[in-house]
Amino acid sequence: MPSRLNPYISFDGNARQAMEFYKGIFGGTLSVHTYGDFGGEEAGDAADKIMHGMLETDSGFTLMGADTPPGMEHKPGNNISVSVSGEDTDELRGYWDKLSRDATVAVPLEKQMWGDVFGMCTDRFGITWMVNISEQQT
């Protein structure tokens, strides 16, 4: 398997809901492992929380996420954003429509000064998404 770069998002107890939400948008295969899967009784109250989740899509996207481990503080912030880009206008607009529903839109999806169509929003889980639709080269 070649090396790859993908976002890994830490959630505050709602990783399963968030990863299922993203699967509903991007499709693909979602695999999740709970703390209980690996820790048994030692996992305690976190037994049903996600220790590792991975969404792999037919488009080649990989998104990983997990609930913050027991005993660690969840530190949400603006230090993560996820960029989805390409030339397939219909596909990318579809993603935008779903991601921006119930979201805070910082930049509406529209043509930008650099020539691409771009939008940025923060979804209901506090994750910032950037969608960039490149102009196809002729």
PDB file of C-alpha atoms in Angstrom:
ATOM      1  CA  MET A   1       0.000   0.000   0.000  1.00  0.00           C
ATOM      2  CA  PRO A   2       1.396   3.426  -0.880  1.00  0.00           C
ATOM      3  CA  SER A   3       1.755   6.140   1.734  1.00  0.00           C
ATOM      4  CA  ARG A   4      -1.239   8.431   2.034  1.00  0.00           C
ATOM      5  CA  LEU A   5      -2.208  11.568   3.823  1.00  0.00           C
ATOM      6  CA  ASN A   6      -5.679  11.898   5.297  1.00  0.00           C
ATOM      7  CA  PRO A   7      -7.409  13.775   8.067  1.00  0.00           C
ATOM      8  CA  TYR A   8      -7.907  12.160  11.484  1.00  0.00           C
ATOM      9  CA  ILE A   9     -10.556  13.856  13.572  1.00  0.00           C
ATOM     10  CA  SER A  10     -10.987  13.584  17.334  1.00  0.00           C
ATOM     11  CA  PHE A  11     -14.571  13.765  18.616  1.00  0.00           C
ATOM     12  CA  ASP A  12     -16.082  14.275  22.058  1.00  0.00           C
ATOM     13  CA  GLY A  13     -18.205  11.131  22.286  1.00  0.00           C
ATOM     14  CA  ASN A  14     -20.068  11.433  18.977  1.00  0.00           C
ATOM     15  CA  ALA A  15     -17.560   9.834  16.589  1.00  0.00           C
ATOM     16  CA  ARG A  16     -19.998   7.111  15.497  1.00  0.00           C
ATOM     17  CA  GLN A  17     -22.672   9.662  14.560  1.00  0.00           C
ATOM     18  CA  ALA A  18     -20.160  11.892  12.775  1.00  0.00           C
ATOM     19  CA  MET A  19     -18.552   9.061  10.797  1.00  0.00           C
ATOM     20  CA  GLU A  20     -21.986   7.719   9.792  1.00  0.00           C
ATOM     21  CA  PHE A  21     -22.952  11.258   8.718  1.00  0.00           C
ATOM     22  CA  TYR A  22     -19.862  11.477   6.505  1.00  0.00           C
ATOM     23  CA  LYS A  23     -20.533   7.995   5.090  1.00  0.00           C
ATOM     24  CA  GLY A  24     -24.023   9.199   4.147  1.00  0.00           C
ATOM     25  CA  ILE A  25     -22.426  12.004   2.149  1.00  0.00           C
ATOM     26  CA  PHE A  26     -19.423  10.309   0.545  1.00  0.00           C
ATOM     27  CA  GLY A  27     -20.552   6.659   0.522  1.00  0.00           C
ATOM     28  CA  GLY A  28     -17.948   3.937   0.871  1.00  0.00           C
ATOM     29  CA  THR A  29     -17.093   1.482   3.590  1.00  0.00           C
ATOM     30  CA  LEU A  30     -17.008   2.497   7.241  1.00  0.00           C
ATOM     31  CA  SER A  31     -15.198   0.312   9.745  1.00  0.00           C
ATOM     32  CA  VAL A  32     -15.297   1.118  13.443  1.00  0.00           C
ATOM     33  CA  HIS A  33     -13.678  -0.465  16.475  1.00  0.00           C
ATOM     34  CA  THR A  34     -14.762   0.453  19.976  1.00  0.00           C
ATOM     35  CA  TYR A  35     -12.676   0.694  23.124  1.00  0.00           C
ATOM     36  CA  GLY A  36     -14.654  -2.317  24.328  1.00  0.00           C
ATOM     37  CA  ASP A  37     -13.527  -4.350  21.303  1.00  0.00           C
ATOM     38  CA  PHE A  38      -9.972  -4.151  22.569  1.00  0.00           C
ATOM     39  CA  GLY A  39     -10.239  -3.341  26.270  1.00  0.00           C
ATOM     40  CA  GLY A  40     -13.071  -5.568  27.424  1.00  0.00           C
ATOM     41  CA  GLU A  41     -14.227  -4.692  30.919  1.00  0.00           C
ATOM     42  CA  GLU A  42     -11.295  -2.311  31.390  1.00  0.00           C
ATOM     43  CA  ALA A  43     -12.894   0.076  28.889  1.00  0.00           C
ATOM     44  CA  GLY A  44     -15.633   0.889  31.419  1.00  0.00           C
ATOM     45  CA  ASP A  45     -17.981   3.684  30.351  1.00  0.00           C
ATOM     46  CA  ALA A  46     -16.063   4.111  27.082  1.00  0.00           C
ATOM     47  CA  ALA A  47     -16.702   0.533  25.912  1.00  0.00           C
ATOM     48  CA  ASP A  48     -19.139   1.646  23.197  1.00  0.00           C
ATOM     49  CA  LYS A  49     -17.096   4.695  22.130  1.00  0.00           C
ATOM     50  CA  ILE A  50     -15.062   4.603  18.927  1.00  0.00           C
ATOM     51  CA  MET A  51     -11.361   3.873  19.376  1.00  0.00           C
ATOM     52  CA  HIS A  52     -10.706   3.946  15.632  1.00  0.00           C
ATOM     53  CA  GLY A  53     -12.987   4.586  12.692  1.00  0.00           C
ATOM     54  CA  MET A  54     -12.047   4.660   9.028  1.00  0.00           C
ATOM     55  CA  LEU A  55     -14.173   5.602   6.044  1.00  0.00           C
ATOM     56  CA  GLU A  56     -12.818   4.590   2.639  1.00  0.00           C
ATOM     57  CA  THR A  57     -14.772   5.734  -0.411  1.00  0.00           C
ATOM     58  CA  ASP A  58     -14.973   4.639  -4.023  1.00  0.00           C
ATOM     59  CA  SER A  59     -13.547   8.053  -4.965  1.00  0.00           C
ATOM     60  CA  GLY A  60     -10.353   7.259  -3.066  1.00  0.00           C
ATOM     61  CA  PHE A  61     -11.062   9.424  -0.013  1.00  0.00           C
ATOM     62  CA  THR A  62     -10.017   8.203   3.417  1.00  0.00           C
ATOM     63  CA  LEU A  63     -11.315   9.840   6.580  1.00  0.00           C
ATOM     64  CA  MET A  64     -10.353   8.609  10.045  1.00  0.00           C
ATOM     65  CA  GLY A  65     -11.873   9.543  13.363  1.00  0.00           C
ATOM     66  CA  ALA A  66     -12.234   8.463  16.982  1.00  0.00           C
ATOM     67  CA  ASP A  67     -13.653   9.515  20.303  1.00  0.00           C
ATOM     68  CA  THR A  68     -11.119  11.094  22.627  1.00  0.00           C
ATOM     69  CA  PRO A  69      -9.577   8.300  24.735  1.00  0.00           C
ATOM     70  CA  PRO A  70     -10.755   7.939  28.334  1.00  0.00           C
ATOM     71  CA  GLY A  71      -8.720  10.101  30.681  1.00  0.00           C
ATOM     72  CA  MET A  72      -7.722  12.556  27.940  1.00  0.00           C
ATOM     73  CA  GLU A  73      -9.224  16.005  27.450  1.00  0.00           C
ATOM     74  CA  HIS A  74     -11.036  16.714  24.194  1.00  0.00           C
ATOM     75  CA  LYS A  75      -9.597  19.947  22.801  1.00  0.00           C
ATOM     76  CA  PRO A  76     -11.734  21.175  19.914  1.00  0.00           C
ATOM     77  CA  GLY A  77     -10.279  23.941  17.889  1.00  0.00           C
ATOM     78  CA  ASN A  78      -9.857  25.405  14.488  1.00  0.00           C
ATOM     79  CA  ASN A  79      -6.641  23.509  13.797  1.00  0.00           C
ATOM     80  CA  ILE A  80      -8.240  21.021  11.421  1.00  0.00           C
ATOM     81  CA  SER A  81     -10.114  21.410   8.206  1.00  0.00           C
ATOM     82  CA  VAL A  82     -10.867  18.930   5.484  1.00  0.00           C
ATOM     83  CA  SER A  83     -10.456  19.811   1.828  1.00  0.00           C
ATOM     84  CA  VAL A  84     -12.363  18.057  -0.930  1.00  0.00           C
ATOM     85  CA  SER A  85     -11.337  19.115  -4.418  1.00  0.00           C
ATOM     86  CA  GLY A  86     -11.465  18.037  -8.021  1.00  0.00           C
ATOM     87  CA  GLU A  87     -13.112  18.693 -11.355  1.00  0.00           C
ATOM     88  CA  ASP A  88     -16.384  16.695 -11.072  1.00  0.00           C
ATOM     89  CA  THR A  89     -18.816  19.556 -10.563  1.00  0.00           C
ATOM     90  CA  ASP A  90     -21.908  17.435  -9.896  1.00  0.00           C
ATOM     91  CA  GLU A  91     -20.153  15.194  -7.375  1.00  0.00           C
ATOM     92  CA  LEU A  92     -18.543  18.080  -5.498  1.00  0.00           C
ATOM     93  CA  ARG A  93     -21.703  20.217  -5.470  1.00  0.00           C
ATOM     94  CA  GLY A  94     -23.538  17.196  -4.058  1.00  0.00           C
ATOM     95  CA  TYR A  95     -21.008  16.940  -1.237  1.00  0.00           C
ATOM     96  CA  TRP A  96     -21.305  20.669  -0.582  1.00  0.00           C
ATOM     97  CA  ASP A  97     -25.096  20.559  -0.461  1.00  0.00           C
ATOM     98  CA  LYS A  98     -25.017  17.848   2.205  1.00  0.00           C
ATOM     99  CA  LEU A  99     -22.095  19.224   4.218  1.00  0.00           C
ATOM    100  CA  SER A 100     -23.473  22.755   4.331  1.00  0.00           C
ATOM    101  CA  ARG A 101     -26.944  21.668   5.489  1.00  0.00           C
ATOM    102  CA  ASP A 102     -27.288  22.705   9.160  1.00  0.00           C
ATOM    103  CA  ALA A 103     -23.777  24.189   8.932  1.00  0.00           C
ATOM    104  CA  THR A 104     -22.251  27.629   9.343  1.00  0.00           C
ATOM    105  CA  VAL A 105     -21.224  28.804   5.886  1.00  0.00           C
ATOM    106  CA  ALA A 106     -18.150  31.042   5.966  1.00  0.00           C
ATOM    107  CA  VAL A 107     -17.706  31.238   2.178  1.00  0.00           C
ATOM    108  CA  PRO A 108     -20.641  30.385  -0.108  1.00  0.00           C
ATOM    109  CA  LEU A 109     -19.875  27.914  -2.902  1.00  0.00           C
ATOM    110  CA  GLU A 110     -19.251  30.282  -5.800  1.00  0.00           C
ATOM    111  CA  LYS A 111     -16.656  31.318  -8.364  1.00  0.00           C
ATOM    112  CA  GLN A 112     -13.576  32.828  -6.746  1.00  0.00           C
ATOM    113  CA  MET A 113     -10.921  35.265  -7.961  1.00  0.00           C
ATOM    114  CA  TRP A 114      -8.523  32.400  -8.752  1.00  0.00           C
ATOM    115  CA  GLY A 115     -11.074  30.956 -11.194  1.00  0.00           C
ATOM    116  CA  ASP A 116     -12.326  27.937  -9.261  1.00  0.00           C
ATOM    117  CA  VAL A 117     -15.644  27.470  -7.498  1.00  0.00           C
ATOM    118  CA  PHE A 118     -14.963  27.326  -3.765  1.00  0.00           C
ATOM    119  CA  GLY A 119     -16.943  27.196  -0.535  1.00  0.00           C
ATOM    120  CA  MET A 120     -16.141  26.749   3.140  1.00  0.00           C
ATOM    121  CA  CYS A 121     -18.438  25.727   5.979  1.00  0.00           C
ATOM    122  CA  THR A 122     -18.308  24.358   9.502  1.00  0.00           C
ATOM    123  CA  ASP A 123     -20.589  21.355   9.914  1.00  0.00           C
ATOM    124  CA  ARG A 124     -22.774  20.502  12.888  1.00  0.00           C
ATOM    125  CA  PHE A 125     -19.862  18.587  14.459  1.00  0.00           C
ATOM    126  CA  GLY A 126     -17.544  21.631  14.400  1.00  0.00           C
ATOM    127  CA  ILE A 127     -15.421  20.445  11.460  1.00  0.00           C
ATOM    128  CA  THR A 128     -14.469  22.989   8.797  1.00  0.00           C
ATOM    129  CA  TRP A 129     -14.839  21.762   5.202  1.00  0.00           C
ATOM    130  CA  MET A 130     -13.424  23.392   2.066  1.00  0.00           C
ATOM    131  CA  VAL A 131     -14.858  22.355  -1.283  1.00  0.00           C
ATOM    132  CA  ASN A 132     -12.950  23.449  -4.394  1.00  0.00           C
ATOM    133  CA  ILE A 133     -14.179  22.729  -7.913  1.00  0.00           C
ATOM    134  CA  SER A 134     -11.343  23.278 -10.365  1.00  0.00           C
ATOM    135  CA  GLU A 135     -11.960  24.621 -13.818  1.00  0.00           C
ATOM    136  CA  GLN A 136     -11.243  21.818 -16.274  1.00  0.00           C
ATOM    137  CA  GLN A 137      -8.236  22.540 -18.447  1.00  0.00           C
ATOM    138  CA  THR A 138      -8.938  22.542 -22.192  1.00  0.00           C
TER     139      THR A 138
END
